[in-house]
mmCIF file of C-alpha atoms in Angstrom:
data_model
loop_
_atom_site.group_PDB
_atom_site.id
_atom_site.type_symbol
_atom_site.label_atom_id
_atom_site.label_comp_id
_atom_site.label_asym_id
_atom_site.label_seq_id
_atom_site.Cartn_x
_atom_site.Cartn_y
_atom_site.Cartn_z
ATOM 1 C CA UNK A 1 0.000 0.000 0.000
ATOM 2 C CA UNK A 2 1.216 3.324 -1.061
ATOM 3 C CA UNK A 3 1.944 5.166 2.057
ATOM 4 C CA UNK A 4 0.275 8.776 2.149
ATOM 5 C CA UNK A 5 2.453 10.901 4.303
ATOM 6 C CA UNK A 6 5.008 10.464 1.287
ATOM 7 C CA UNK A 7 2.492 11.029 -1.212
ATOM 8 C CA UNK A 8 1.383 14.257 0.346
ATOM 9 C CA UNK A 9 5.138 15.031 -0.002
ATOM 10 C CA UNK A 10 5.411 14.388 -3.131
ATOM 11 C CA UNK A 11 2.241 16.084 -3.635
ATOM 12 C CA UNK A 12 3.634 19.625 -2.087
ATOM 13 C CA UNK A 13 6.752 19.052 -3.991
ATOM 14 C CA UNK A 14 4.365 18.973 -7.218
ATOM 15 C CA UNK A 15 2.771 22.069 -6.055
ATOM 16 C CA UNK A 16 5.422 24.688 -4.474
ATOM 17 C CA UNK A 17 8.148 23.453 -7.318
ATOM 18 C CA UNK A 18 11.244 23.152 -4.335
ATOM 19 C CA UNK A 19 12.522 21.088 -1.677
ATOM 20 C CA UNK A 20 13.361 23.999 0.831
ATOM 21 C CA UNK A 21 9.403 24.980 0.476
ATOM 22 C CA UNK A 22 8.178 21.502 1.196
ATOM 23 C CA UNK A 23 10.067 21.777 4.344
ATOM 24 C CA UNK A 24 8.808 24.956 5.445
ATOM 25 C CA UNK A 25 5.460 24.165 4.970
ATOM 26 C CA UNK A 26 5.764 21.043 6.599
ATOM 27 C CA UNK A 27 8.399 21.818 9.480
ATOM 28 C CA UNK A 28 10.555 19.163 8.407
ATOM 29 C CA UNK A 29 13.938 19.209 6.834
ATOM 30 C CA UNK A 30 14.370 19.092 2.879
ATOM 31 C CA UNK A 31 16.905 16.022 3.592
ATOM 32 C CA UNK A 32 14.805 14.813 5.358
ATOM 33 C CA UNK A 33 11.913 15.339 2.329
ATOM 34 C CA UNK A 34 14.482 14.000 0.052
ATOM 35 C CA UNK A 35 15.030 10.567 2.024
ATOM 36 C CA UNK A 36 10.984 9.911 1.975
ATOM 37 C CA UNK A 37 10.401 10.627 -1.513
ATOM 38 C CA UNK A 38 13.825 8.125 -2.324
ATOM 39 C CA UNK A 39 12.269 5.438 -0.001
ATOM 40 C CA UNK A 40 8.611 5.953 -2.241
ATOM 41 C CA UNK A 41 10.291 5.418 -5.285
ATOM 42 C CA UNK A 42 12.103 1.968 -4.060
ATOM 43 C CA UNK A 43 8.814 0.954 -2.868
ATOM 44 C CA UNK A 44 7.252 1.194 -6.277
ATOM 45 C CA UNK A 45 10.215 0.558 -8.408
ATOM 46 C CA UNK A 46 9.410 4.015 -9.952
ATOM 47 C CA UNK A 47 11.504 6.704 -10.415
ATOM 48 C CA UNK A 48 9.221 10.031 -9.702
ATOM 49 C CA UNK A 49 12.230 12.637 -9.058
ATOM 50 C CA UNK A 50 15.143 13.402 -10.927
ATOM 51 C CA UNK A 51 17.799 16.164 -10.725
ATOM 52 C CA UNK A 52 17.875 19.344 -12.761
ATOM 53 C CA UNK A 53 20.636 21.347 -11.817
ATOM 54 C CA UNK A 54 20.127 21.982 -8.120
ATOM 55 C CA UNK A 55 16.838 21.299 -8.146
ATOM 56 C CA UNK A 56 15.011 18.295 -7.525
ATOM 57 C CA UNK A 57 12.300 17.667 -10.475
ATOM 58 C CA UNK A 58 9.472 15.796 -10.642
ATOM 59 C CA UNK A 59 9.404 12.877 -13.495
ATOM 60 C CA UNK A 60 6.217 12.278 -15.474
ATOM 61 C CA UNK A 61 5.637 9.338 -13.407
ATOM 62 C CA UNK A 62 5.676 11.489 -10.355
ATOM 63 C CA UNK A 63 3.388 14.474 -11.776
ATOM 64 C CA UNK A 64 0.853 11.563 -12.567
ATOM 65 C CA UNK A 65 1.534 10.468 -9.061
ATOM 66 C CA UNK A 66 1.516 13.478 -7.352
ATOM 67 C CA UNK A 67 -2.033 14.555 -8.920
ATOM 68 C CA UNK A 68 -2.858 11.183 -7.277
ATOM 69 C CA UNK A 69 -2.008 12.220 -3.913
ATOM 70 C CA UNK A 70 -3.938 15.865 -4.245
ATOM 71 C CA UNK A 71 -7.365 13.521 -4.443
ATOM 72 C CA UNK A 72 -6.313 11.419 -1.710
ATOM 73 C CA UNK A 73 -5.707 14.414 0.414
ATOM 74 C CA UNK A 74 -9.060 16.063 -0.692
ATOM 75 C CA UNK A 75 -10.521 12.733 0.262
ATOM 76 C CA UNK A 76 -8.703 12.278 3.260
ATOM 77 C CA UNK A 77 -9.633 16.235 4.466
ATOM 78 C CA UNK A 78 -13.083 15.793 3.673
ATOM 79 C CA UNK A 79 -13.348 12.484 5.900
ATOM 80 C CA UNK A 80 -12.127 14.295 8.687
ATOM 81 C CA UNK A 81 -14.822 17.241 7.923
ATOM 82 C CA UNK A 82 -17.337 14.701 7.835
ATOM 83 C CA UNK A 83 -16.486 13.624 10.718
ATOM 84 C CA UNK A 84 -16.157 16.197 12.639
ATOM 85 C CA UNK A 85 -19.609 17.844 11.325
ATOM 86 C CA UNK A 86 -21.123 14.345 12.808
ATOM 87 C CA UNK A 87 -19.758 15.216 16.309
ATOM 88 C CA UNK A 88 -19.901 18.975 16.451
ATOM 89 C CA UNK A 89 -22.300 20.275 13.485
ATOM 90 C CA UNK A 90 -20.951 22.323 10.688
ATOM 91 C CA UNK A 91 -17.414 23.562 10.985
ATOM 92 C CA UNK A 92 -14.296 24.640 9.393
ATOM 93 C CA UNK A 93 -11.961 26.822 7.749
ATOM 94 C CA UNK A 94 -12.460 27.576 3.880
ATOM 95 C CA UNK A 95 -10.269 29.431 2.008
ATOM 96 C CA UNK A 96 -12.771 31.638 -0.755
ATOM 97 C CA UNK A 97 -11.719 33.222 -4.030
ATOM 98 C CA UNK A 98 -14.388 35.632 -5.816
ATOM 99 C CA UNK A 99 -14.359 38.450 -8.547
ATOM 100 C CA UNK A 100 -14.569 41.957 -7.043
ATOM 101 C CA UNK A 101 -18.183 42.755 -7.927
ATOM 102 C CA UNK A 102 -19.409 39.412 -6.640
ATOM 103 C CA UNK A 103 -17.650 40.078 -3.543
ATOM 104 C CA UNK A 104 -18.679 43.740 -2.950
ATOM 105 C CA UNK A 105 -22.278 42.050 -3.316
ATOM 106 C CA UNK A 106 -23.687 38.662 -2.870
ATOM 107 C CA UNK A 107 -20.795 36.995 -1.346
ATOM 108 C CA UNK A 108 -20.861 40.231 1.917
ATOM 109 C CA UNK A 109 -24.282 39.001 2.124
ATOM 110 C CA UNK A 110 -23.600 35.129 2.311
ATOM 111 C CA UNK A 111 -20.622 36.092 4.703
ATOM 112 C CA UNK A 112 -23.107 37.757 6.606
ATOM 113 C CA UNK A 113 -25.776 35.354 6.787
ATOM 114 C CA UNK A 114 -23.100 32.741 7.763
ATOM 115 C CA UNK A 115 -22.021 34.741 11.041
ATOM 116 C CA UNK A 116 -25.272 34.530 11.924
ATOM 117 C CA UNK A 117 -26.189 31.219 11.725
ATOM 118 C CA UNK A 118 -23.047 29.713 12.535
ATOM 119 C CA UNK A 119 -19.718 30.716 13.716
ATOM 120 C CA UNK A 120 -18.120 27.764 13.425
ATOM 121 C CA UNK A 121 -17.371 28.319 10.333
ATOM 122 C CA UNK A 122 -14.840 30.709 9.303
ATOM 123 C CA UNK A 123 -13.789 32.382 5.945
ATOM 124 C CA UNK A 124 -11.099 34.084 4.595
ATOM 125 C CA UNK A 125 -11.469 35.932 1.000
ATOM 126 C CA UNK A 126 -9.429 36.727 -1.705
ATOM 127 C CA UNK A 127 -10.765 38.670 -4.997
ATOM 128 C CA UNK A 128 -8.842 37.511 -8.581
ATOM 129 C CA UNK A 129 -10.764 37.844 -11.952
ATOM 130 C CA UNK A 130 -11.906 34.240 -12.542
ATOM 131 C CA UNK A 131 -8.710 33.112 -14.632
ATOM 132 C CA UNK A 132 -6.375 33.564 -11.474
ATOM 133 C CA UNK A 133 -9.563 32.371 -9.221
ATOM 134 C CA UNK A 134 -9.553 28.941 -11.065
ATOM 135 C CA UNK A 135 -5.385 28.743 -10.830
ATOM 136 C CA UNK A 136 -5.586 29.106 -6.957
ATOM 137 C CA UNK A 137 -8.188 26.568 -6.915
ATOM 138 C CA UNK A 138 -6.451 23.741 -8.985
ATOM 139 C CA UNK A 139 -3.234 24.473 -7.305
ATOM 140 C CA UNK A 140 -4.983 23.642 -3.515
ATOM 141 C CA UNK A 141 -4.749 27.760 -2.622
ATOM 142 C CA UNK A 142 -8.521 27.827 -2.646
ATOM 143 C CA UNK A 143 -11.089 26.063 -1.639
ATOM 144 C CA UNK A 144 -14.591 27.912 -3.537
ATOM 145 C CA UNK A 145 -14.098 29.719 -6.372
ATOM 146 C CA UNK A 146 -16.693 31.742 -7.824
ATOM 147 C CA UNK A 147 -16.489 32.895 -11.526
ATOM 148 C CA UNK A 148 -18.489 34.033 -14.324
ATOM 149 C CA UNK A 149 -18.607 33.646 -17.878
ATOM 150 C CA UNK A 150 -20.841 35.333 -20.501
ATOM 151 C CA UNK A 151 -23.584 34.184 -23.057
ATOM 152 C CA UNK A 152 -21.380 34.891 -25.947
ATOM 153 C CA UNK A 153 -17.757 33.964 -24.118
ATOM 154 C CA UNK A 154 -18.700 30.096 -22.324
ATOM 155 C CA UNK A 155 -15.842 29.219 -19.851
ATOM 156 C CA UNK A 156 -14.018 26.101 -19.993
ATOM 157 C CA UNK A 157 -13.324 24.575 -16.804
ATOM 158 C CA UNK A 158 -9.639 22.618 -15.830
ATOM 159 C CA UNK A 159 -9.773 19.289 -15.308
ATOM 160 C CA UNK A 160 -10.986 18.463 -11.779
ATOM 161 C CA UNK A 161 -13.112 21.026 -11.173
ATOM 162 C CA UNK A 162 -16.486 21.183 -10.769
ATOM 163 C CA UNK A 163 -18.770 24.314 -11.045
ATOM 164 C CA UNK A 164 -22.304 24.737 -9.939
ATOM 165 C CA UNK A 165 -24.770 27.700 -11.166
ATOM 166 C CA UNK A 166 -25.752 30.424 -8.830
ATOM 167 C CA UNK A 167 -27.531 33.306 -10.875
ATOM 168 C CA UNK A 168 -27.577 34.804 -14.116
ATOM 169 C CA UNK A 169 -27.831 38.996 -14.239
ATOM 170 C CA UNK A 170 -28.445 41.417 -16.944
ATOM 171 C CA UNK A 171 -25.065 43.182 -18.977
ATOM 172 C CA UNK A 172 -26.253 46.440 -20.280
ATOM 173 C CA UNK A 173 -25.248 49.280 -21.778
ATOM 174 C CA UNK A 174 -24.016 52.017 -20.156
ATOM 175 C CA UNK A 175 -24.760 55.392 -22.586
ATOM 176 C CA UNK A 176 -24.950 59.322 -21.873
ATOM 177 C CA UNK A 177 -28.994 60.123 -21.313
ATOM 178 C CA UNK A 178 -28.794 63.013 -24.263
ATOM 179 C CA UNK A 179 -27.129 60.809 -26.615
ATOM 180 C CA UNK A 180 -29.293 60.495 -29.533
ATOM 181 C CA UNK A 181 -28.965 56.671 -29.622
ATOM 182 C CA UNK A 182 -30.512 56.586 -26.032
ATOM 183 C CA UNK A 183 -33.272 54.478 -25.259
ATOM 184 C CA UNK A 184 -35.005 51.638 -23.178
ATOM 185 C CA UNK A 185 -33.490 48.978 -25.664
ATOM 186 C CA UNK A 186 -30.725 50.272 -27.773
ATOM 187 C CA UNK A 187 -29.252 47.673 -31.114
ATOM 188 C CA UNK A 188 -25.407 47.542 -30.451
ATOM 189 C CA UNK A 189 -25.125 48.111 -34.675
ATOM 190 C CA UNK A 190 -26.307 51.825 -33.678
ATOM 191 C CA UNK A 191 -23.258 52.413 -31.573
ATOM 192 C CA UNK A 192 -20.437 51.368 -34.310
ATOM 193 C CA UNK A 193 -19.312 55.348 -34.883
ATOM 194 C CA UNK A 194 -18.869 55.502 -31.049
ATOM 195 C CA UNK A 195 -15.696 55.928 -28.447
ATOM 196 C CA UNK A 196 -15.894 52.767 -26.411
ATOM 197 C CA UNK A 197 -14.789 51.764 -22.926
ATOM 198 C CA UNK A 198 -13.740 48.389 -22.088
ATOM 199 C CA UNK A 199 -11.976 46.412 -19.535
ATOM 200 C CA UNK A 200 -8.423 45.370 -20.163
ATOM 201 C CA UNK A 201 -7.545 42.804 -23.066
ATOM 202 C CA UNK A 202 -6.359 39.763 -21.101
ATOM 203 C CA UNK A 203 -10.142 39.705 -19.469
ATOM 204 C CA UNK A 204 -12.998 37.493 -20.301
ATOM 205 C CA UNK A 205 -15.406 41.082 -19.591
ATOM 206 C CA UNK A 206 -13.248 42.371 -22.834
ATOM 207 C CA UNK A 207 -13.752 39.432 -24.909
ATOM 208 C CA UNK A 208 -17.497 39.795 -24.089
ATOM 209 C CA UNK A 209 -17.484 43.304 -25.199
ATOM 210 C CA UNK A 210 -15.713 42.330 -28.423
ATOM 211 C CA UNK A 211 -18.050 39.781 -29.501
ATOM 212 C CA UNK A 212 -20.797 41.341 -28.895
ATOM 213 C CA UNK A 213 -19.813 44.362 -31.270
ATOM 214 C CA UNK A 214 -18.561 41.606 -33.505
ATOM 215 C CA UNK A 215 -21.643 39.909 -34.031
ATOM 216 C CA UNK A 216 -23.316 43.852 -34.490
ATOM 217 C CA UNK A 217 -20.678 44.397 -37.780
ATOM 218 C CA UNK A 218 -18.142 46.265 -36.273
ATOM 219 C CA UNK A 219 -14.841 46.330 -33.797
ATOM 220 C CA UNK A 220 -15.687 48.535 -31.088
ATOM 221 C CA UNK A 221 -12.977 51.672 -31.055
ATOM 222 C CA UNK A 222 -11.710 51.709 -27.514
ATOM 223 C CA UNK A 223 -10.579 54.522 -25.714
ATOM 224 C CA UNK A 224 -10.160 53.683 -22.099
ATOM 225 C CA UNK A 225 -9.270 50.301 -20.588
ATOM 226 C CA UNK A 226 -10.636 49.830 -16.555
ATOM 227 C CA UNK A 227 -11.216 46.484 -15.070
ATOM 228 C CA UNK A 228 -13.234 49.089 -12.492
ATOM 229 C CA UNK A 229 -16.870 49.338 -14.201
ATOM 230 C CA UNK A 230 -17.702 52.212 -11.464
ATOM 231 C CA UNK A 231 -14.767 53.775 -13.743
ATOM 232 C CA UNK A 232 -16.058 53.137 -16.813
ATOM 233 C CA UNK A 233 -19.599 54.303 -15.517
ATOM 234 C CA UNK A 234 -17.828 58.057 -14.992
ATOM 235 C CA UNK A 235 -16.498 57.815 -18.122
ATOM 236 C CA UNK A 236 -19.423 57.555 -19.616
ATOM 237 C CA UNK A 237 -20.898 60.078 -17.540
ATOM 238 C CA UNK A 238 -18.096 62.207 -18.718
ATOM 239 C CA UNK A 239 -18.739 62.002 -22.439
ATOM 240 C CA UNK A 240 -15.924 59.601 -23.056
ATOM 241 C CA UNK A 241 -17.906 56.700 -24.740
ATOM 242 C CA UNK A 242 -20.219 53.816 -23.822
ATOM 243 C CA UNK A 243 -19.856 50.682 -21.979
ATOM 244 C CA UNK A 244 -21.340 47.046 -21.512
ATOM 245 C CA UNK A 245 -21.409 46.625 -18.025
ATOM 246 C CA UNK A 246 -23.222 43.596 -16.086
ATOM 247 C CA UNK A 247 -25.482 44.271 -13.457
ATOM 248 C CA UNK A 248 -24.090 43.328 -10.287
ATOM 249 C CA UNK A 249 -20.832 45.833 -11.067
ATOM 250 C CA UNK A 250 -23.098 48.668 -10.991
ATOM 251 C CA UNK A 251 -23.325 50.002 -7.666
ATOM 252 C CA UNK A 252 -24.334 53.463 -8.241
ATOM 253 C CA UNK A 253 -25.698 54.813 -11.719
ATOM 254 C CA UNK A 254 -23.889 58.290 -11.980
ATOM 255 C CA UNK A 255 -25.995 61.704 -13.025
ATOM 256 C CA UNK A 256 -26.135 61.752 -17.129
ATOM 257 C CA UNK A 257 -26.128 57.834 -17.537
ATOM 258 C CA UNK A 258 -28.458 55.848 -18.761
ATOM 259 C CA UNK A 259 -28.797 52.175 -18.544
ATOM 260 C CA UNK A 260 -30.148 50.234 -21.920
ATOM 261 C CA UNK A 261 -31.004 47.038 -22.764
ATOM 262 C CA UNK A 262 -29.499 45.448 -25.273
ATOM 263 C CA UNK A 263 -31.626 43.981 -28.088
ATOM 264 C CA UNK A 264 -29.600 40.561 -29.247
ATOM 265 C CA UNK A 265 -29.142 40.027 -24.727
ATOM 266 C CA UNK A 266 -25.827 39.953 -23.164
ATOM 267 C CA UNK A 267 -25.847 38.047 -19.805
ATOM 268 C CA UNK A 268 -23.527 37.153 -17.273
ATOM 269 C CA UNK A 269 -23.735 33.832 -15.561
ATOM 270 C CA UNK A 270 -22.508 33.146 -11.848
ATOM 271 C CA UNK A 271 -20.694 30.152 -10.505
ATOM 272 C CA UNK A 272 -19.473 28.401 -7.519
ATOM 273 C CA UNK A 273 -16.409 25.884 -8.731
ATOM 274 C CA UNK A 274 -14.671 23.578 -6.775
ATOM 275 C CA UNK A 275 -12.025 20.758 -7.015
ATOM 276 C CA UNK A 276 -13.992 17.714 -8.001
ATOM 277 C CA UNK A 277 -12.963 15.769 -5.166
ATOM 278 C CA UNK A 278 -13.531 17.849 -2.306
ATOM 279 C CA UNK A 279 -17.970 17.057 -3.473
ATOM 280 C CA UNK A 280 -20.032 16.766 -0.985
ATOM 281 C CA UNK A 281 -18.008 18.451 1.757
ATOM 282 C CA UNK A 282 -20.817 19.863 4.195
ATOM 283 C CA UNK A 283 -19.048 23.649 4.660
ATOM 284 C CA UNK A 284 -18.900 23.766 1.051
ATOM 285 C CA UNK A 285 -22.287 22.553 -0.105
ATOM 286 C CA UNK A 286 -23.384 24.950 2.835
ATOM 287 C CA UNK A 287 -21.657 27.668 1.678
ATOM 288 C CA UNK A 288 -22.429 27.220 -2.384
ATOM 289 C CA UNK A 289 -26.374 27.199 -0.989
ATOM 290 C CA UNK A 290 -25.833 30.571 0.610
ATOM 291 C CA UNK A 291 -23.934 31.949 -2.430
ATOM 292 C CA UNK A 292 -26.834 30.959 -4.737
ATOM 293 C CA UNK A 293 -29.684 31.831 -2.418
ATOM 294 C CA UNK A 294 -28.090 35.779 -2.185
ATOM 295 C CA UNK A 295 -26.641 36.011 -5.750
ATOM 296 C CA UNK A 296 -30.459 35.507 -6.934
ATOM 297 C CA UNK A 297 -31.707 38.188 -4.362
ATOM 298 C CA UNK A 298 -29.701 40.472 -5.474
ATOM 299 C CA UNK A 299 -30.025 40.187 -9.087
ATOM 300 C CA UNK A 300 -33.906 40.654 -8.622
ATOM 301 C CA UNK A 301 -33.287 43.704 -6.412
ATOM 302 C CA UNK A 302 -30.554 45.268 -8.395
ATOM 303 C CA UNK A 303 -31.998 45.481 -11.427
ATOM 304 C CA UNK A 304 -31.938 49.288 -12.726
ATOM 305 C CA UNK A 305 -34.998 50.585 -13.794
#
């Protein structure tokens, strides 16, 4: 039987990339590391490390491995969880990653709600667009994720993770009140001649404002890059241009804007994800219920008129 203290070792070496951080993390020594991970290989008449330069590298053999051990260790974690919630109720300590508008919004209110029904269960929060969200998940750095993608941009997720739908809210666009476009429901095809504002290029939200002027006839003309939306809402109250922004991102609509809806609709779809094998831990499932039950409030409250 393979033993799993090494294969958690092999695991971390997987995941930090160095002996000396293996160590640390583990308060051992990275001879000491080294000696385990030797005595796992002549166990299985594998070879899962080998040398480059100074640096001790895992084989393919001992990536395969090592992804291996990050299930057993989900597995293992959530046994104890399970336990644990059998003796003591719900409890834990979950590590959450969410994009800034979600966070300003319906995950406050889920944190909220939580402290109220149930200390025992504590959070910490970090807020990456949902690119670097999924990356801390996979690599064990998060526990939750939640992420969005867009009707016309569909996310695909890695490979052990699993994602469960929360809400989906309205993208509209953001427009000056006395332009001569404005309206209730605008066509994007009226808004080719424009100025444009737009998050940054490396974002899903700008590949969702690209193919939705795309599939109008025309590349939109962008004059301002902000992954802030409030931003890109005083922009437009400025005169600067127009914006798609979703709804939840809008906390205040400034003086001179007007919010449209768009004709061919742009929505943007809400997501809890986590690593496939960590299913069916209690805190989880309890906090994914929470996430869903307050993202829908507040996409039928927030909705502009």
């Amino acid at each position: 039987m393979i033993d799993v203290r090494k294969l958690g070792m092999l695991a971390a070496l997987d995941r930090l990339g160095t002996l000396a951080a293996v160590a640390g993390e583990l308060h051992l020594t990275a001879p000491g590391i080294s000696m385990q991970l030797s005595a796992l290989e002549r166990e299985l008449g594998i070879t899962l490390t080998e040398r480059q330069g100074r640096r001790l590298a895992l084989t393919p053999a001992g990536r395969l491995l090592a992804a291996h051990g990050r299930d057993v260790l989900d597995r293992l974690s959530l046994a104890e969880l399970e336990v644990d919630a059998l003796r003591r109720g719900a409890t834990g300590s979950y590590r959450l990653v969410a994009f800034p508008s979600a966070a300003r919004t319906f995950v406050a209110d889920a944190w909220s709600r939580l402290r109220v029904e149930d200390a025992a269960i504590e959070l910490s929060l970090a807020t990456p667009e949902p690119e670097d969200a999924l990356a801390a998940l996979v690599a064990g750095r998060a526990d939750l994720a939640v992420i969005h993608s867009y009707s016309n941009v569909p996310r695909t997720l890695p490979d052990g993770v699993d994602a469960d739908p929360l809400a989906v809210e309205q993208v509209w666009l953001a427009l000056p009140e006395d332009d001569p476009a404005a309206a209730a429901e605008v066509d994007l095809v009226a808004f080719d001649a424009h100025s444009w504002l737009a998050p940054p290029g490396d974002l899903t939200c700008f590949d969702m404002v690209e193919r939705a002027c795309g599939l109008a006839g025309f590349r939109p003309r962008v004059v301002a890059e902000s992954a802030d939306f409030a931003a890109q809402l005083e922009l437009v109250a400025a005169g600067a241009g127009v914006a798609l922004v979703p709804d939840l991102a809008v906390a205040a609509v400034p003086r001179g804007v007007r919010l449209a809806r768009v004709r061919s609709p742009l929505s943007r779809h809400l997501f809890a994800a986590c690593r496939t094998a960590r299913r069916g831990d209690p805190g989880l499932d309890r906090l994914t219920r929470l996430l869903r039950e307050s993202a829908r409030a507040r996409v039928r409250e927030h909705a502009p008129s």
